[in-house]
Amino acid sequence: MAHSKSKGNDGKITYPPGVKEISDKISKEEMVRRLKMVVKTFMDMDQDSEEEKEHYLNLALHLASDFFLKHPDKDVRLLVACCLADIFRIYAPEAPYTSPDKLKDIFMFITRQLKGLEDTKSPQFNRYFYLLENIAWVKSYNICFELEDSNEIFTQLYRTLFSVINNGHNQKVHMHMVDLMSSIISEGDTVSQELLDTVLVNLVPAHKNLNKQAYDLAKALLKRTAQAIEPYITNFFNQVLMLGKTSISDLSEHVFDLILELYNIDSHLLLSVLPQLEFKLKSNDNEERLQVVKLLAKMFGAKDSELASQNKPLWQCYLGRFNDIHVPIRLECVKFASHCLMNHPDLAKDLTEYLKVRSHDPEEAIRHDVIVSIVTAAKKDLLLVNDHLLNFVRERTLDKRWRVRKEAMMGLAQIYKKYALQSEAGKEASKQISWIKDKLLHIYYQNSIDDRLLVERIFAQYMVPHNLETTERMKCLYYLYATLDANAVKALNEMWKCQNMLRHHVKDLLDLIKQPKSETNSKSIFSKVMVITRNLPDPGKGQDFLKKFTQVLEEDEKIRGQLEKLVSPSCSCKQAEVCVRDITKKLGNPKQPTNPFLEMMKFLLERIAPVHIDAESISSLIKLLNKSIDGTADDEEEGVSTDQAIRAGLELLKVLSFTHPISFHSAETFESLLACLKMDDEKVAEAALQIFKNTGNRIEDDFPHIRSALLPVLQQKAKKGPTRQAKYSIHCINAIFSSKETQFAQIFEPLHKSLDPSNPEQLLISLVSIGHIAQLAPDQFASPLKSMVANFVVKDLLMTDRCPGRKTTKLWVPDDEVSPETLVKIQATKMMVRWLLGMKNNHSKSGTSTLRLLTAILHADGDLTEHGKLSKPDMSRLRLAAGCAIVKLAQEPCYHEIITLEQYQLCALVVNDECYQVRQIFAQKLHKGLSRLRLPLEYMAICALCAKDPVKERRAHARQCLVKNINVRREYLKQHAAVSEKLLSLLPEYVVPYTIHLLAHDPDYVKIQDIEQLKDIKECLWFILEILMSKNENNSHAFIRKMVENIKQTKDAQAPDDPKINEKLYTVCDVAMNIIISKSTTYSLESPKDPVLPARYFTQPDKNFSNTKNYLPADMKSFFTPGKPKSTNVLGAVNKPLSSAGKQTQSKSSKMETLSNASSGSNPGSPGRIKGRLDSTELDQSENEDYSMMSSPLPGKKDKRDDSDNDKPRGRKKQSLLDQEDSLSMDELSKSAQESKSRSGQRGRKRAAATSESDEQQWPDKRLKEDLEFEDEQNSPPKKARRGRPPKSGKATAAKDEPVAKTPKRGRKRAAAVEIPQDEEEESLDMAGEQDYENVEQKRRGKGPGRTSRKSAQKSDQSDSVLEPSQATPQKRRGRPPKSTPAQEKRSSGRPKKAAAREPDSDDDMDESQNSPAPSDNMSREEEETEEEEVAPAPVRRRANKKR
């Protein structure tokens, strides 16, 4: 040791044994050999060998000389580095090198050598690994902490390690690198920004993607040193985010990417950074907020993220960005929702309210992405989305934009197929989304052809996939049909009907193409092309493409042959698919990237191809039906009862028998239907009979055994009933048998002989069968029928009351409570009508006599004998039967001609009958006849009287019916340009003269100059004119004006010499003229043609007579203010989402595209549906109030909408009818009636709908108060005028004192009679109603301090018309000529319009609707809600104040 020490002290270098001097004088190879021995020596030494440490001290110093550190040979440098690493290990904790510069050089040298780790296949890799392992284990670099240049050394080391790490390195290399770097951070005093950048740069996405191993290394390092490095990370983000010092680091522009990565690595690294993000979320810089939102979306949405629960303030702040004013931010939030729903179902509740608001966002893309987010989550797992979220998708199926609607519909269809059809989540999930099938089919009621086509495609691909095997496909259809709601069933039936109709159109086109070319043929082809085009999207392009397709069909026989096969009734489903494929293949050549022509033709082929139903399908359905009948089907498992399955199955077959009758022609099918005829279920037997009627035309020839079995069954049912089966049996015999005269005789004779009034049940069946035989074979039984009608039907049945009716205050009872005698009278009336319709002539004056009889029934309130034996419900039924009979006869030209004007006017009053159901059902019949173009145009004028209906929903539906009928006529005129000679009977504008004439003869219009009565007239006229004037096609406004002017130059043909009648006529003309002038800007232009007035109603104009007098009282002028008529889209009142009327002019939301996007329940005709639409619209309105920083996602209050309306008065005129009508509530009506009563019979004034003083303050413009008052009149609901008939006698007047019989309550019938004396009832309603009325009025108008003064003014206005108490009592239904004295008639004039309809929305409506007959075929179009095009049972209104 002494030698070694002296050597060391002497400065001489001691080499290990066997190692000679290492200098520049030896070769490289020799130097390497000697260095290896030195490395081996140092490797074997440990820290405890003090002698050796001293012995080799100079060698250690020598190895650190520049000669070695800068040696050109890498092997030499590597060996030297290994020696130095061991020297640091051996001499630790003190290094033998004291010079800072030397230490820096040594560590920079070692760092450079570490680059050799990059090549894992190098022979020297193990030595590089040894070097790394050594310095990491010893933490050699910690010596540099004391050096001034330590940061440079560490930074270079970090950069080197991050650059050399690669996927060739094993876990040990990775671990040693982490150990080496982590010791520097954990044990050092500080971490420089440069060093931090060196680590963080590997987290930036661009670097991360280039070197995944470097990212993993940085991730491991940060996890290891999280606690130590967190302050430096916090400082970095604080400098950049809060202080804006972006120059401190090149990574400043990547801060949000870094935050995300650091959060994913260890959330503790950002404990102090996250609050800064909350601040950034409220930045004024849109782009900065967007970046933060994108970042937080990833952080909150990550699969294992607990950030939302750990940092609730940040989560709430983030949710607030759903209402951000910047569109891309809201869009980003919505996109995030799907990830959040899928990864964090517990947050669904928080998201729901915000998604609700965004589902009504004005931006189409945002509404679209709301749907995508919800549907994406639902498709992953239905449990991830709650019912509210699914309902948002449901609402968007009625969106204004096609892209949004399409996404919502397709999303629901995919969810339905996955969970209902394929049952991927069990029965509970299937039950949860069972509403989807109904909702999707309801959309078929939309006007848009795109919607209808998409529903057809969805049905064929998702609801009943056409690619399933026939048995499976029919099972799917069978149970789907059994579980659909009534409206969806009608939609599906309509879909098949439309497809079948289009199939026939295409077949007609093919027939025309095959005919020789001629000018007539070319016109016919063009006309047929136009018809088909209307069934395709984008009719403009569709017309061009269809013309091109027609040329292809003319030139290509193969395509024509394939198309003929496709539209033939015998085409099977498989053949249809082959035909479609072949035709599209030929049309698609040559192939193009986009071929709009081919796409359009695909639409056409999809609609006409029978991909579901063929003979095999019908056979399969029959087998399913038989299984249900036998009890071997799994009906219960499918969620339907056996009875329900059988009934629905028959109904399905019945519908298909209309569209695919040929497919039923098999013995198996007919035998099964025969079995159904013998079942006890009446509905089943009825459906089977109808199927036989539709499909049995070849039974006699092709299936004689079926014929022989069927005939006795039909004869038995025709004789013994039930009544509906008797009816269908007669029609079956007519359709199936060639010898029908013989069969009819075998039925008629015994029935005719056995007519017995004492057996009403059998008599009903006999009357039904005889009536239908009379209609189908009138000549065969002409003589006995005439005798039977005159002697038995009229005298023994209609003119005789055998049994007194039950005393009741109700005006309507369910069918099963109607007395048998009344049912017989009703059937007797129908039988007469059928007999007349069969004869189709009035040669024997039978029609005239029948009409007199029917009008006598109406005159007598239904009690033809006037003996008082009939109960009120029976009288209501008979009035309805008489009114409907007249309407039915009017559809036959020979009888329409003999209906007098008085009879027509009396029939019109049925639409204002006091009984709700009478009004409703009569309006249905009226609408049905008008929409089929069977009723003459003057019957459309009756719709004007519906403005008086006290029930808001009925008025709305009446308006829909009117719109539909006007559109039907306009469409018919477009399609049939050659029918100009029938213009008088088809052009909708020609309804105006009929309306004016009808209103001039209105029994309620008594005082010619009475303001209230004239306002009533104005409401009725506006009900019609509003729709007619919504479009000014061909200058129709001027045409209508010219018609009204012309009428003033004529006289009333009904009473040409009566000055009072003519003055009424001219006054009504002036009301109409004022409406036209106030609502049109083009009325003064020249009329396109001179109108022709109906000669039956008006005399020829007197050329010497110029009637320029204004017949209106001066006060009336204030009720006409300018304004634009509302759009008449048929969906105006029910389906705003697609209607042009949806764009309401409102101050703050004029740009909001979703103003009318709301949807509602699936029952299109329900009051709830209408309410839903209004609420939804209000929600949309309020959204736009504040988009920037909405503290709550909830929709705004209603008063916001009201304020908005007040900002722009004209906006009110563009609102839908329902918006206007919303102003009148049940309480108002009830209060109105009570006020009338309490004022000792002030009758004759309507609710004055003038604006309160507060209203005037709310309107910012300077419009005159008179204008405001009139505008409120215009927008208020039609007045609820009392429509009772004048009293017959003093006896009738006296009877009014009876409390229950004649309550002045108006509106629907009381289904459940409440035993309350009239006086008590009136008093209680007065107390409750008075305050409610005020509240409702104030709410409707905004704030109403000025309401009292208006009401008192109204009361003073009415002082002139106060009647005696006896006159204030309710009078009979309106419109029958009075049988009282002239004095009594005079006293009864001017009856109140305000007391019209108390409690129109009472709970009794529910009972009444349940008791009323089922809706007609013309049901209202869908939704939600909301949803939309057809009209429900025409909701028209009644006419008197009697309690029903």
mmCIF file with all atom_site columns, N, CA, C and O in Angstrom, residues 429-447:
data_model
loop_
_atom_site.group_PDB
_atom_site.id
_atom_site.type_symbol
_atom_site.label_atom_id
_atom_site.label_alt_id
_atom_site.label_comp_id
_atom_site.label_asym_id
_atom_site.label_entity_id
_atom_site.label_seq_id
_atom_site.pdbx_PDB_ins_code
_atom_site.Cartn_x
_atom_site.Cartn_y
_atom_site.Cartn_z
_atom_site.occupancy
_atom_site.B_iso_or_equiv
_atom_site.pdbx_formal_charge
_atom_site.auth_seq_id
_atom_site.auth_comp_id
_atom_site.auth_asym_id
_atom_site.auth_atom_id
_atom_site.pdbx_PDB_model_num
ATOM 1  N N  . ALA A 1 429 ? -86.015 -4.571 -22.467 1.00 0.00 ? 429 ALA A N  1
ATOM 2  C CA . ALA A 1 429 ? -85.539 -3.566 -23.411 1.00 0.00 ? 429 ALA A CA 1
ATOM 3  C C  . ALA A 1 429 ? -86.507 -3.433 -24.572 1.00 0.00 ? 429 ALA A C  1
ATOM 4  O O  . ALA A 1 429 ? -86.805 -2.329 -25.040 1.00 0.00 ? 429 ALA A O  1
ATOM 5  N N  . SER A 1 430 ? -87.005 -4.565 -25.032 1.00 0.00 ? 430 SER A N  1
ATOM 6  C CA . SER A 1 430 ? -87.964 -4.548 -26.139 1.00 0.00 ? 430 SER A CA 1
ATOM 7  C C  . SER A 1 430 ? -89.212 -3.760 -25.760 1.00 0.00 ? 430 SER A C  1
ATOM 8  O O  . SER A 1 430 ? -89.755 -2.995 -26.563 1.00 0.00 ? 430 SER A O  1
ATOM 9  N N  . LYS A 1 431 ? -89.636 -3.929 -24.521 1.00 0.00 ? 431 LYS A N  1
ATOM 10 C CA . LYS A 1 431 ? -90.827 -3.211 -24.050 1.00 0.00 ? 431 LYS A CA 1
ATOM 11 C C  . LYS A 1 431 ? -90.552 -1.721 -23.948 1.00 0.00 ? 431 LYS A C  1
ATOM 12 O O  . LYS A 1 431 ? -91.411 -0.884 -24.252 1.00 0.00 ? 431 LYS A O  1
ATOM 13 N N  . GLN A 1 432 ? -89.334 -1.382 -23.524 1.00 0.00 ? 432 GLN A N  1
ATOM 14 C CA . GLN A 1 432 ? -88.979 0.020  -23.331 1.00 0.00 ? 432 GLN A CA 1
ATOM 15 C C  . GLN A 1 432 ? -89.066 0.806  -24.644 1.00 0.00 ? 432 GLN A C  1
ATOM 16 O O  . GLN A 1 432 ? -89.449 1.978  -24.644 1.00 0.00 ? 432 GLN A O  1
ATOM 17 N N  . ILE A 1 433 ? -88.727 0.166  -25.752 1.00 0.00 ? 433 ILE A N  1
ATOM 18 C CA . ILE A 1 433 ? -88.712 0.896  -27.025 1.00 0.00 ? 433 ILE A CA 1
ATOM 19 C C  . ILE A 1 433 ? -89.853 0.449  -27.941 1.00 0.00 ? 433 ILE A C  1
ATOM 20 O O  . ILE A 1 433 ? -89.792 0.633  -29.158 1.00 0.00 ? 433 ILE A O  1
ATOM 21 N N  . SER A 1 434 ? -90.886 -0.104 -27.340 1.00 0.00 ? 434 SER A N  1
ATOM 22 C CA . SER A 1 434 ? -92.008 -0.580 -28.159 1.00 0.00 ? 434 SER A CA 1
ATOM 23 C C  . SER A 1 434 ? -92.722 0.567  -28.875 1.00 0.00 ? 434 SER A C  1
ATOM 24 O O  . SER A 1 434 ? -93.398 0.355  -29.884 1.00 0.00 ? 434 SER A O  1
ATOM 25 N N  . TRP A 1 435 ? -92.574 1.790  -28.369 1.00 0.00 ? 435 TRP A N  1
ATOM 26 C CA . TRP A 1 435 ? -93.245 2.940  -28.981 1.00 0.00 ? 435 TRP A CA 1
ATOM 27 C C  . TRP A 1 435 ? -92.622 3.332  -30.316 1.00 0.00 ? 435 TRP A C  1
ATOM 28 O O  . TRP A 1 435 ? -93.238 4.043  -31.118 1.00 0.00 ? 435 TRP A O  1
ATOM 29 N N  . ILE A 1 436 ? -91.399 2.869  -30.566 1.00 0.00 ? 436 ILE A N  1
ATOM 30 C CA . ILE A 1 436 ? -90.687 3.325  -31.769 1.00 0.00 ? 436 ILE A CA 1
ATOM 31 C C  . ILE A 1 436 ? -91.437 2.945  -33.039 1.00 0.00 ? 436 ILE A C  1
ATOM 32 O O  . ILE A 1 436 ? -91.555 3.740  -33.968 1.00 0.00 ? 436 ILE A O  1
ATOM 33 N N  . LYS A 1 437 ? -91.951 1.721  -33.075 1.00 0.00 ? 437 LYS A N  1
ATOM 34 C CA . LYS A 1 437 ? -92.627 1.264  -34.295 1.00 0.00 ? 437 LYS A CA 1
ATOM 35 C C  . LYS A 1 437 ? -93.822 2.155  -34.618 1.00 0.00 ? 437 LYS A C  1
ATOM 36 O O  . LYS A 1 437 ? -94.071 2.496  -35.788 1.00 0.00 ? 437 LYS A O  1
ATOM 37 N N  . ASP A 1 438 ? -94.565 2.546  -33.576 1.00 0.00 ? 438 ASP A N  1
ATOM 38 C CA . ASP A 1 438 ? -95.715 3.425  -33.793 1.00 0.00 ? 438 ASP A CA 1
ATOM 39 C C  . ASP A 1 438 ? -95.260 4.799  -34.274 1.00 0.00 ? 438 ASP A C  1
ATOM 40 O O  . ASP A 1 438 ? -95.809 5.356  -35.224 1.00 0.00 ? 438 ASP A O  1
ATOM 41 N N  . LYS A 1 439 ? -94.252 5.314  -33.606 1.00 0.00 ? 439 LYS A N  1
ATOM 42 C CA . LYS A 1 439 ? -93.771 6.654  -33.941 1.00 0.00 ? 439 LYS A CA 1
ATOM 43 C C  . LYS A 1 439 ? -93.294 6.727  -35.382 1.00 0.00 ? 439 LYS A C  1
ATOM 44 O O  . LYS A 1 439 ? -93.605 7.676  -36.113 1.00 0.00 ? 439 LYS A O  1
ATOM 45 N N  . LEU A 1 440 ? -92.521 5.737  -35.795 1.00 0.00 ? 440 LEU A N  1
ATOM 46 C CA . LEU A 1 440 ? -91.989 5.762  -37.158 1.00 0.00 ? 440 LEU A CA 1
ATOM 47 C C  . LEU A 1 440 ? -93.111 5.730  -38.196 1.00 0.00 ? 440 LEU A C  1
ATOM 48 O O  . LEU A 1 440 ? -93.048 6.422  -39.214 1.00 0.00 ? 440 LEU A O  1
ATOM 49 N N  . LEU A 1 441 ? -94.121 4.946  -37.919 1.00 0.00 ? 441 LEU A N  1
ATOM 50 C CA . LEU A 1 441 ? -95.227 4.874  -38.887 1.00 0.00 ? 441 LEU A CA 1
ATOM 51 C C  . LEU A 1 441 ? -96.080 6.136  -38.862 1.00 0.00 ? 441 LEU A C  1
ATOM 52 O O  . LEU A 1 441 ? -96.634 6.544  -39.883 1.00 0.00 ? 441 LEU A O  1
ATOM 53 N N  . HIS A 1 442 ? -96.172 6.777  -37.695 1.00 0.00 ? 442 HIS A N  1
ATOM 54 C CA . HIS A 1 442 ? -96.931 8.034  -37.633 1.00 0.00 ? 442 HIS A CA 1
ATOM 55 C C  . HIS A 1 442 ? -96.338 9.071  -38.586 1.00 0.00 ? 442 HIS A C  1
ATOM 56 O O  . HIS A 1 442 ? -97.061 9.940  -39.097 1.00 0.00 ? 442 HIS A O  1
ATOM 57 N N  . ILE A 1 443 ? -95.047 8.992  -38.806 1.00 0.00 ? 443 ILE A N  1
ATOM 58 C CA . ILE A 1 443 ? -94.383 9.987  -39.666 1.00 0.00 ? 443 ILE A CA 1
ATOM 59 C C  . ILE A 1 443 ? -94.898 9.896  -41.094 1.00 0.00 ? 443 ILE A C  1
ATOM 60 O O  . ILE A 1 443 ? -94.759 10.833 -41.873 1.00 0.00 ? 443 ILE A O  1
ATOM 61 N N  . TYR A 1 444 ? -95.540 8.781  -41.418 1.00 0.00 ? 444 TYR A N  1
ATOM 62 C CA . TYR A 1 444 ? -96.071 8.633  -42.780 1.00 0.00 ? 444 TYR A CA 1
ATOM 63 C C  . TYR A 1 444 ? -97.176 9.645  -43.049 1.00 0.00 ? 444 TYR A C  1
ATOM 64 O O  . TYR A 1 444 ? -97.559 9.866  -44.196 1.00 0.00 ? 444 TYR A O  1
ATOM 65 N N  . TYR A 1 445 ? -97.670 10.279 -41.998 1.00 0.00 ? 445 TYR A N  1
ATOM 66 C CA . TYR A 1 445 ? -98.697 11.294 -42.185 1.00 0.00 ? 445 TYR A CA 1
ATOM 67 C C  . TYR A 1 445 ? -98.125 12.637 -42.610 1.00 0.00 ? 445 TYR A C  1
ATOM 68 O O  . TYR A 1 445 ? -98.871 13.553 -42.902 1.00 0.00 ? 445 TYR A O  1
ATOM 69 N N  . GLN A 1 446 ? -96.799 12.743 -42.633 1.00 0.00 ? 446 GLN A N  1
ATOM 70 C CA . GLN A 1 446 ? -96.192 14.002 -43.037 1.00 0.00 ? 446 GLN A CA 1
ATOM 71 C C  . GLN A 1 446 ? -96.483 14.293 -44.504 1.00 0.00 ? 446 GLN A C  1
ATOM 72 O O  . GLN A 1 446 ? -96.666 13.390 -45.311 1.00 0.00 ? 446 GLN A O  1
ATOM 73 N N  . ASN A 1 447 ? -96.460 15.570 -44.835 1.00 0.00 ? 447 ASN A N  1
ATOM 74 C CA . ASN A 1 447 ? -96.673 15.965 -46.224 1.00 0.00 ? 447 ASN A CA 1
ATOM 75 C C  . ASN A 1 447 ? -95.474 15.661 -47.103 1.00 0.00 ? 447 ASN A C  1
ATOM 76 O O  . ASN A 1 447 ? -95.609 15.389 -48.284 1.00 0.00 ? 447 ASN A O  1
#
